[in-house]
Structure formats: structure tokens, C-alpha cells
Amino acid sequence: MTKKTSLALMLTTTMLVAGLAAGCGNNASNESVTQKVDSSATGSAEGSAKSSSDQPAYPRILKDEMGNEVTLPAAPTKIFAPNLEDTLVALGVAPVVQWSTGSRPKMYLQDKLKDVPSITFAGGLPPEPEAVMAHEPDLILLHNANHIESGVYDKYKMIAPTYVFKQANADLESSVRVVGDLLGKSAEAEEALQKYKEHVDSAKKVLASHIQGKKAAIIRFNGRGMFFIKYDFFSGYVLTNEIGFLPSQVVSGGDINLSLESLPDLDADYIFLINDAGTGDAFEKDLTESPVWKSMEAVKNGRTFKVEGDHWLSGGLIAHMKVIDDVKGLIAK
């Protein structure tokens, strides 16, 4: 039997099992599935079934943020959620397999995920269905709508129930709650969000006098060049929307690319530099050794900082709190 034939048979079997679990009404199989509900579940997504105790009842049928119907035959326990591992860890859940660039996973999460195998997204391309299926997930979470446009969703939904977010990192509070609901961990989601809010509020009090009225920018270096990190998500969102820096007008503009020629226009009182896993050494050297850089007010005032760690290039409550701690340690000494 060829590999493709084997995959086709496995996908067909998966679909048949899911269909039987979702469509058996009140028969014994359905009762067995319902009994597997996680006792910690406290909420449900729109359109899902609930038991008399207001806990999720299975099978659950709901719609994801892109309008796709998702059927959960039982409480999911083996989760594949590339780029959403931060949220899983915040809820006390380990994925069945974790995202990797091809060389390493998200290093800032490895104190919790060091024993979880990695799956490569080398070159930005998602792994083939065979590689995902080998880990036998019972729920797949895709963090943005690009996975539909690229055709990944159509492949992955054949493996396990698949929920697609429009852009999970654009509304972190909402996406944390959705993941909590899907996993029967709504209480844990609320606790994680409250902990994050308290972390932000505490940092803002410490930083207020240092950054009031000041603008900040983040410059990222990698093998392709120099780029601004925008203020929509990741560490850029943290600096402006959480901590309270004002946005640079240059960074807020349409182009994320940075050149030495455009550097004098950068209106930032604080500048943070992050070299993506050491891949941007040459570009970082070109910038920091240039006369234009050395003449900038932020440089002369000692307000440029080299920061390390992939949490600056990640979204999630844990990543954001680590960025906040870095900024606080650098500025409010």
C-alpha cells in the first residue's frame, strides 16, 4: 500500500468516526461520548450544546470565527495549535506537538514544553497532513484566516475538528476565552486574563513617569533585512496598547521596511532592537555602526536597547508579560 493510499484510508476512517459520534442522537455510543466531558468545563461557544449543569455536553456543534461548522465528538485532550501554544500553556494545557521554525520551537515556553515534540513549519510552510496525523490530535486550532486561503484548513479538517480564528493575536482577550471554552477551561481562561491585567497595571504604575509622552519603536533584524514591528500585535502592541508608549508616526506608516536612508525620519524616543535568532547580524551591524544611527537623539540619550528572546516576536499572555518585564527592567532601573 502506498503512503498516499494509506493517508486516504486514514482520513476516511477519521471522517466516518467523527460522523458517527456526531450523528448518533441518543444511542449508546453518544451516551459514552457525553460521559467523557471534562468536569472542569465551565462554558460553551455560541451554538454549542449544554448540559443541565451548564457544562459543555458532547457532541458539541459550533461555528468558528470564519463561519465553518465544527463538531467536537468529545472533550478534546490532544491539541495541535501552532502559534497558539502560549495560550494553551497559560491555561495549564500542553499541546500534543508544538510549532517549530525548523531549527527550534518557541524558546520562552520550553520550561513548560521541553518534553513536547516539535513539528516544523520551515520556510513558513505548514507541515503536510501525514505529519500532523502522526500525532493523532482530536482538535486543531489555526490562528488566522490565511490557513483557509492557503488550503491548509481543507486538509487539516479531514484529520480532526478544526477551529479557525480570523486573527487570534489581534484580539488576545477574545481568543483566550474561545480556547478556554473549547477546552472546557473557561475558569482558567478568566484567571489567566485577570493575572495578565494585574501584571499590566502594576507595570504601568512603575513606568508612567519614565515614558509619559514618549514614543517607542521596535526594529527587527533577520536574514532579509531590517523591519519595524507594527503596533497591531506582538511586542509592538504591548508597548503602545498595554504599557502606554505613544506610536511613532514613521512606524505607523504603511511600510515596515527600514533603510539607513530613511532612518533620520524615525521619530522615536526609545528604540528596541531584536535580532531574530542571530540571523540579522550583518544588518544590525550596518545600522548600529552607521554615523546616522550614532547621531540620533535616542542613541545619544542612552534610550536604545538590544532585547533578546522570541517572546518579542510572539503573541500570547506569557509572551506579553515577558516583554513588559524586559521593558520595566531596562527603563525603570
Short mmCIF file of C-alpha atoms in Angstrom, two decimals:
data_model
loop_
_atom_site.label_atom_id
_atom_site.label_comp_id
_atom_site.label_asym_id
_atom_site.label_seq_id
_atom_site.Cartn_x
_atom_site.Cartn_y
_atom_site.Cartn_z
CA MET A 1 0.00 0.00 0.00
CA THR A 2 1.41 3.43 -0.96
CA LYS A 3 1.79 6.29 1.52
CA LYS A 4 -0.91 8.34 -0.24
CA THR A 5 -3.33 5.40 -0.22
CA SER A 6 -2.66 4.85 3.46
CA LEU A 7 -3.35 8.53 4.21
CA ALA A 8 -6.59 8.44 2.22
CA LEU A 9 -7.81 5.41 4.15
CA MET A 10 -6.89 7.02 7.49
CA LEU A 11 -8.67 10.25 6.60
CA THR A 12 -11.76 8.34 5.51
CA THR A 13 -11.79 6.40 8.76
CA THR A 14 -11.40 9.62 10.75
CA MET A 15 -14.37 11.19 8.98
CA LEU A 16 -16.55 8.13 9.50
CA VAL A 17 -15.77 8.00 13.21
CA ALA A 18 -16.46 11.73 13.66
CA GLY A 19 -19.68 11.45 11.70
CA LEU A 20 -20.94 8.52 13.75
CA ALA A 21 -20.11 10.30 17.00
CA ALA A 22 -21.88 13.48 15.92
CA GLY A 23 -24.94 11.90 14.40
CA CYS A 24 -25.97 9.08 16.67
CA GLY A 25 -28.54 11.05 18.66
CA ASN A 26 -29.46 9.22 21.86
CA ASN A 27 -27.85 5.86 21.20
CA ALA A 28 -25.34 4.16 23.48
CA SER A 29 -22.32 5.50 21.57
CA ASN A 30 -23.48 9.07 22.07
CA GLU A 31 -24.03 8.48 25.79
CA SER A 32 -20.50 7.11 26.05
CA VAL A 33 -19.06 10.21 24.35
CA THR A 34 -21.03 12.57 26.60
CA GLN A 35 -19.69 10.86 29.71
CA LYS A 36 -16.16 11.89 28.73
CA VAL A 37 -16.82 15.62 29.29
CA ASP A 38 -14.07 17.31 31.31
CA SER A 39 -15.52 18.10 34.74
CA SER A 40 -13.65 21.43 34.78
CA ALA A 41 -15.64 22.82 31.84
CA THR A 42 -17.48 26.00 32.72
CA GLY A 43 -18.75 27.49 29.46
CA SER A 44 -19.54 26.88 25.82
CA ALA A 45 -19.14 28.63 22.50
CA GLU A 46 -22.11 30.08 20.64
CA GLY A 47 -24.28 27.35 19.17
CA SER A 48 -22.89 24.54 21.36
CA ALA A 49 -24.94 22.16 23.47
CA LYS A 50 -25.05 22.48 27.26
CA SER A 51 -25.99 20.05 29.97
CA SER A 52 -28.37 20.85 32.80
CA SER A 53 -25.36 21.79 34.97
CA ASP A 54 -24.32 24.46 32.41
CA GLN A 55 -21.25 22.50 31.40
CA PRO A 56 -20.47 21.58 27.78
CA ALA A 57 -22.29 18.49 26.59
CA TYR A 58 -20.98 16.37 23.77
CA PRO A 59 -21.12 16.16 20.90
CA ARG A 60 -20.81 19.96 20.59
CA ILE A 61 -21.62 21.68 17.32
CA LEU A 62 -20.45 25.27 16.89
CA LYS A 63 -19.08 27.69 14.33
CA ASP A 64 -15.56 29.07 14.21
CA GLU A 65 -14.74 32.72 13.53
CA MET A 66 -14.79 32.10 9.79
CA GLY A 67 -18.27 30.57 9.86
CA ASN A 68 -17.15 26.96 9.49
CA GLU A 69 -19.10 24.35 11.43
CA VAL A 70 -17.02 22.46 13.99
CA THR A 71 -18.20 19.27 15.66
CA LEU A 72 -16.50 18.07 18.84
CA PRO A 73 -17.48 14.43 19.48
CA ALA A 74 -15.91 14.52 22.96
CA ALA A 75 -13.90 16.81 25.20
CA PRO A 76 -10.63 17.41 23.32
CA THR A 77 -7.45 16.32 25.07
CA LYS A 78 -4.84 16.16 22.27
CA ILE A 79 -4.49 19.66 20.84
CA PHE A 80 -2.48 20.86 17.85
CA ALA A 81 -2.43 24.66 17.95
CA PRO A 82 0.55 26.11 16.04
CA ASN A 83 1.35 29.64 17.23
CA LEU A 84 -1.23 29.30 20.00
CA GLU A 85 0.93 27.26 22.38
CA ASP A 86 1.30 30.34 24.60
CA THR A 87 -2.45 30.37 25.25
CA LEU A 88 -2.52 26.63 25.93
CA VAL A 89 0.29 26.92 28.48
CA ALA A 90 -1.45 29.88 30.13
CA LEU A 91 -4.47 27.59 30.61
CA GLY A 92 -2.34 24.76 32.00
CA VAL A 93 -2.52 22.64 28.86
CA ALA A 94 0.35 21.10 26.87
CA PRO A 95 -0.20 20.60 23.13
CA VAL A 96 0.34 17.17 21.61
CA VAL A 97 3.00 18.72 19.36
CA GLN A 98 4.45 22.25 19.18
CA TRP A 99 5.29 24.66 16.36
CA SER A 100 8.91 24.97 15.27
CA THR A 101 10.69 27.16 12.72
CA GLY A 102 12.60 24.10 11.60
CA SER A 103 15.50 24.84 13.90
CA ARG A 104 13.77 25.40 17.22
CA PRO A 105 10.38 25.89 18.86
CA LYS A 106 9.34 28.94 20.89
CA MET A 107 12.16 29.01 23.40
CA TYR A 108 10.38 31.13 26.01
CA LEU A 109 7.87 28.32 26.54
CA GLN A 110 10.34 25.47 26.89
CA ASP A 111 10.30 25.44 30.68
CA LYS A 112 6.79 24.00 30.23
CA LEU A 113 7.07 22.30 26.83
CA LYS A 114 10.57 20.82 26.80
CA ASP A 115 9.15 17.29 26.62
CA VAL A 116 6.64 18.07 23.86
CA PRO A 117 7.79 17.05 20.34
CA SER A 118 8.13 19.72 17.66
CA ILE A 119 6.74 19.86 14.15
CA THR A 120 8.45 22.02 11.55
CA PHE A 121 6.98 24.98 9.73
CA ALA A 122 10.27 25.57 7.91
CA GLY A 123 10.07 28.39 5.40
CA GLY A 124 6.68 29.38 6.81
CA LEU A 125 5.04 26.36 5.21
CA PRO A 126 2.73 24.23 7.38
CA PRO A 127 3.55 20.53 7.69
CA GLU A 128 1.84 18.01 5.44
CA PRO A 129 -1.29 16.26 6.78
CA GLU A 130 0.62 12.99 7.25
CA ALA A 131 2.99 14.67 9.72
CA VAL A 132 0.12 16.18 11.72
CA MET A 133 -1.91 12.97 11.69
CA ALA A 134 1.01 11.05 13.19
CA HIS A 135 0.36 12.89 16.48
CA GLU A 136 -3.35 11.96 16.47
CA PRO A 137 -4.82 15.33 17.52
CA ASP A 138 -8.50 15.46 18.41
CA LEU A 139 -8.68 19.25 17.96
CA ILE A 140 -6.73 21.57 15.65
CA LEU A 141 -6.66 25.33 16.24
CA LEU A 142 -5.49 27.59 13.40
CA HIS A 143 -4.58 31.11 14.49
CA ASN A 144 -5.57 33.11 11.39
CA ALA A 145 -7.70 33.09 8.26
CA ASN A 146 -4.70 32.67 5.96
CA HIS A 147 -4.93 28.95 6.62
CA ILE A 148 -8.24 28.89 4.76
CA GLU A 149 -6.97 30.85 1.79
CA SER A 150 -3.88 28.64 1.52
CA GLY A 151 -5.92 25.42 1.56
CA VAL A 152 -4.41 24.18 4.84
CA TYR A 153 -7.79 24.18 6.56
CA ASP A 154 -9.32 21.88 3.95
CA LYS A 155 -6.54 19.35 4.56
CA TYR A 156 -6.45 19.56 8.34
CA LYS A 157 -10.20 19.36 8.89
CA MET A 158 -10.02 15.85 7.46
CA ILE A 159 -7.72 14.86 10.32
CA ALA A 160 -9.62 16.29 13.31
CA PRO A 161 -12.18 19.00 14.16
CA THR A 162 -10.52 22.28 13.16
CA TYR A 163 -11.32 25.74 14.52
CA VAL A 164 -10.05 28.80 12.60
CA PHE A 165 -9.60 32.27 14.10
CA LYS A 166 -9.72 35.40 11.96
CA GLN A 167 -6.58 36.65 13.72
CA ALA A 168 -6.12 35.29 17.22
CA ASN A 169 -3.33 37.71 18.16
CA ALA A 170 -5.35 40.76 17.12
CA ASP A 171 -7.82 40.24 19.98
CA LEU A 172 -5.95 38.21 22.56
CA GLU A 173 -8.58 38.54 25.27
CA SER A 174 -11.25 37.08 23.00
CA SER A 175 -9.07 34.27 21.65
CA VAL A 176 -8.01 33.19 25.15
CA ARG A 177 -11.66 32.94 26.13
CA VAL A 178 -12.53 30.98 22.99
CA VAL A 179 -9.72 28.48 23.56
CA GLY A 180 -10.74 28.18 27.20
CA ASP A 181 -14.30 27.43 26.16
CA LEU A 182 -13.28 24.87 23.54
CA LEU A 183 -11.15 23.01 26.08
CA GLY A 184 -13.63 23.24 28.93
CA LYS A 185 -11.32 25.62 30.77
CA SER A 186 -13.24 28.87 30.90
CA ALA A 187 -12.42 29.38 34.57
CA GLU A 188 -8.71 29.01 33.85
CA ALA A 189 -9.05 31.49 30.98
CA GLU A 190 -10.58 34.12 33.24
CA GLU A 191 -7.88 33.54 35.85
CA ALA A 192 -5.14 33.93 33.23
CA LEU A 193 -6.68 37.14 31.89
CA GLN A 194 -7.01 38.59 35.39
CA LYS A 195 -3.39 37.73 36.16
CA TYR A 196 -2.32 39.44 32.95
CA LYS A 197 -4.38 42.57 33.71
CA GLU A 198 -2.80 42.85 37.13
CA HIS A 199 0.66 42.44 35.58
CA VAL A 200 -0.02 45.24 33.09
CA ASP A 201 -1.50 47.59 35.69
CA SER A 202 1.46 47.08 38.03
CA ALA A 203 3.99 47.76 35.26
CA LYS A 204 2.19 50.90 34.07
CA LYS A 205 2.45 52.42 37.53
CA VAL A 206 6.19 51.79 37.62
CA LEU A 207 6.80 53.02 34.07
CA ALA A 208 4.43 56.00 33.92
CA SER A 209 6.91 58.70 34.92
CA HIS A 210 9.58 57.34 32.58
CA ILE A 211 7.54 57.07 29.38
CA GLN A 212 4.82 59.69 29.62
CA GLY A 213 4.58 61.45 26.26
CA LYS A 214 7.41 59.35 24.79
CA LYS A 215 7.33 57.40 21.52
CA ALA A 216 8.79 53.93 21.01
CA ALA A 217 9.82 51.81 18.04
CA ILE A 218 10.99 48.22 17.62
CA ILE A 219 13.43 47.29 14.86
CA ARG A 220 13.75 43.64 13.89
CA PHE A 221 16.75 42.20 12.06
CA ASN A 222 16.75 38.92 10.18
CA GLY A 223 18.40 37.41 7.12
CA ARG A 224 16.30 39.55 4.78
CA GLY A 225 16.92 42.97 6.25
CA MET A 226 15.66 45.48 8.82
CA PHE A 227 11.99 45.92 9.64
CA PHE A 228 9.71 47.76 12.03
CA ILE A 229 7.39 45.74 14.21
CA LYS A 230 3.98 47.33 13.84
CA TYR A 231 1.66 48.18 16.71
CA ASP A 232 -1.10 45.75 15.77
CA PHE A 233 0.21 42.75 17.73
CA PHE A 234 3.21 41.08 19.36
CA SER A 235 5.63 43.35 21.25
CA GLY A 236 4.54 46.38 19.24
CA TYR A 237 1.04 46.03 20.66
CA VAL A 238 2.44 45.65 24.17
CA LEU A 239 4.47 48.88 24.03
CA THR A 240 1.63 51.10 22.85
CA ASN A 241 -1.65 49.49 23.87
CA GLU A 242 -0.57 47.98 27.18
CA ILE A 243 2.37 49.91 28.61
CA GLY A 244 1.44 53.33 27.24
CA PHE A 245 4.15 54.47 24.82
CA LEU A 246 2.98 56.74 22.02
CA PRO A 247 3.31 55.31 18.50
CA SER A 248 5.93 56.61 16.11
CA GLN A 249 4.38 58.16 13.03
CA VAL A 250 7.02 56.51 10.87
CA VAL A 251 6.31 53.05 12.26
CA SER A 252 2.57 53.64 11.95
CA GLY A 253 3.01 54.33 8.24
CA GLY A 254 2.40 51.70 5.61
CA ASP A 255 5.94 50.43 5.02
CA ILE A 256 7.56 48.07 7.54
CA ASN A 257 10.94 48.15 5.78
CA LEU A 258 13.70 50.27 7.25
CA SER A 259 16.73 51.60 5.39
CA LEU A 260 19.65 53.73 6.51
CA GLU A 261 18.38 56.45 4.19
CA SER A 262 15.02 56.62 5.98
CA LEU A 263 16.48 56.33 9.49
CA PRO A 264 16.70 60.13 10.14
CA ASP A 265 12.91 60.33 9.84
CA LEU A 266 12.35 57.91 12.74
CA ASP A 267 10.51 59.83 15.47
CA ALA A 268 11.12 57.58 18.48
CA ASP A 269 12.39 58.48 21.93
CA TYR A 270 13.04 54.82 22.76
CA ILE A 271 14.21 52.19 20.27
CA PHE A 272 14.32 48.45 20.91
CA LEU A 273 16.44 46.21 18.68
CA ILE A 274 15.81 42.50 18.27
CA ASN A 275 17.94 40.17 16.17
CA ASP A 276 15.84 37.19 15.09
CA ALA A 277 17.81 34.17 16.39
CA GLY A 278 21.04 35.84 15.27
CA THR A 279 20.05 35.75 11.61
CA GLY A 280 20.31 39.51 11.16
CA ASP A 281 23.85 40.14 12.46
CA ALA A 282 25.05 41.84 9.28
CA PHE A 283 22.11 44.23 9.09
CA GLU A 284 22.32 45.03 12.79
CA LYS A 285 26.00 45.88 12.41
CA ASP A 286 25.29 48.11 9.40
CA LEU A 287 22.72 50.03 11.41
CA THR A 288 24.45 50.43 14.74
CA GLU A 289 27.83 51.36 13.23
CA SER A 290 26.41 53.95 10.85
CA PRO A 291 27.01 57.67 11.52
CA VAL A 292 23.30 58.33 11.05
CA TRP A 293 22.43 55.94 13.88
CA LYS A 294 25.03 57.43 16.19
CA SER A 295 23.65 60.91 15.57
CA MET A 296 20.10 60.05 16.62
CA GLU A 297 18.73 61.56 19.84
CA ALA A 298 17.57 58.19 21.19
CA VAL A 299 21.11 56.84 20.80
CA LYS A 300 22.79 59.88 22.33
CA ASN A 301 20.34 59.79 25.27
CA GLY A 302 21.02 56.13 26.00
CA ARG A 303 17.48 55.09 25.09
CA THR A 304 18.24 52.28 22.64
CA PHE A 305 18.17 48.72 23.91
CA LYS A 306 19.06 45.39 22.39
CA VAL A 307 16.49 42.86 23.57
CA GLU A 308 16.65 39.10 23.24
CA GLY A 309 14.14 36.31 23.23
CA ASP A 310 11.47 35.13 20.83
CA HIS A 311 8.75 36.40 23.16
CA TRP A 312 9.28 39.77 21.44
CA LEU A 313 8.17 38.13 18.20
CA SER A 314 5.29 36.14 19.64
CA GLY A 315 1.72 36.69 20.72
CA GLY A 316 0.15 35.45 23.94
CA LEU A 317 -0.28 36.39 27.56
CA ILE A 318 3.02 34.83 28.62
CA ALA A 319 5.00 36.47 25.81
CA HIS A 320 3.45 39.85 26.54
CA MET A 321 4.22 39.64 30.25
CA LYS A 322 7.84 38.79 29.47
CA VAL A 323 8.10 41.81 27.15
CA ILE A 324 6.64 44.01 29.88
CA ASP A 325 9.19 42.70 32.38
CA ASP A 326 12.03 43.36 29.92
CA VAL A 327 10.92 46.96 29.36
CA LYS A 328 10.47 47.58 33.06
CA GLY A 329 13.94 46.19 33.80
CA LEU A 330 15.57 48.34 31.12
CA ILE A 331 13.83 51.67 31.69
CA ALA A 332 12.76 51.79 35.33
CA LYS A 333 16.12 50.86 36.86
#
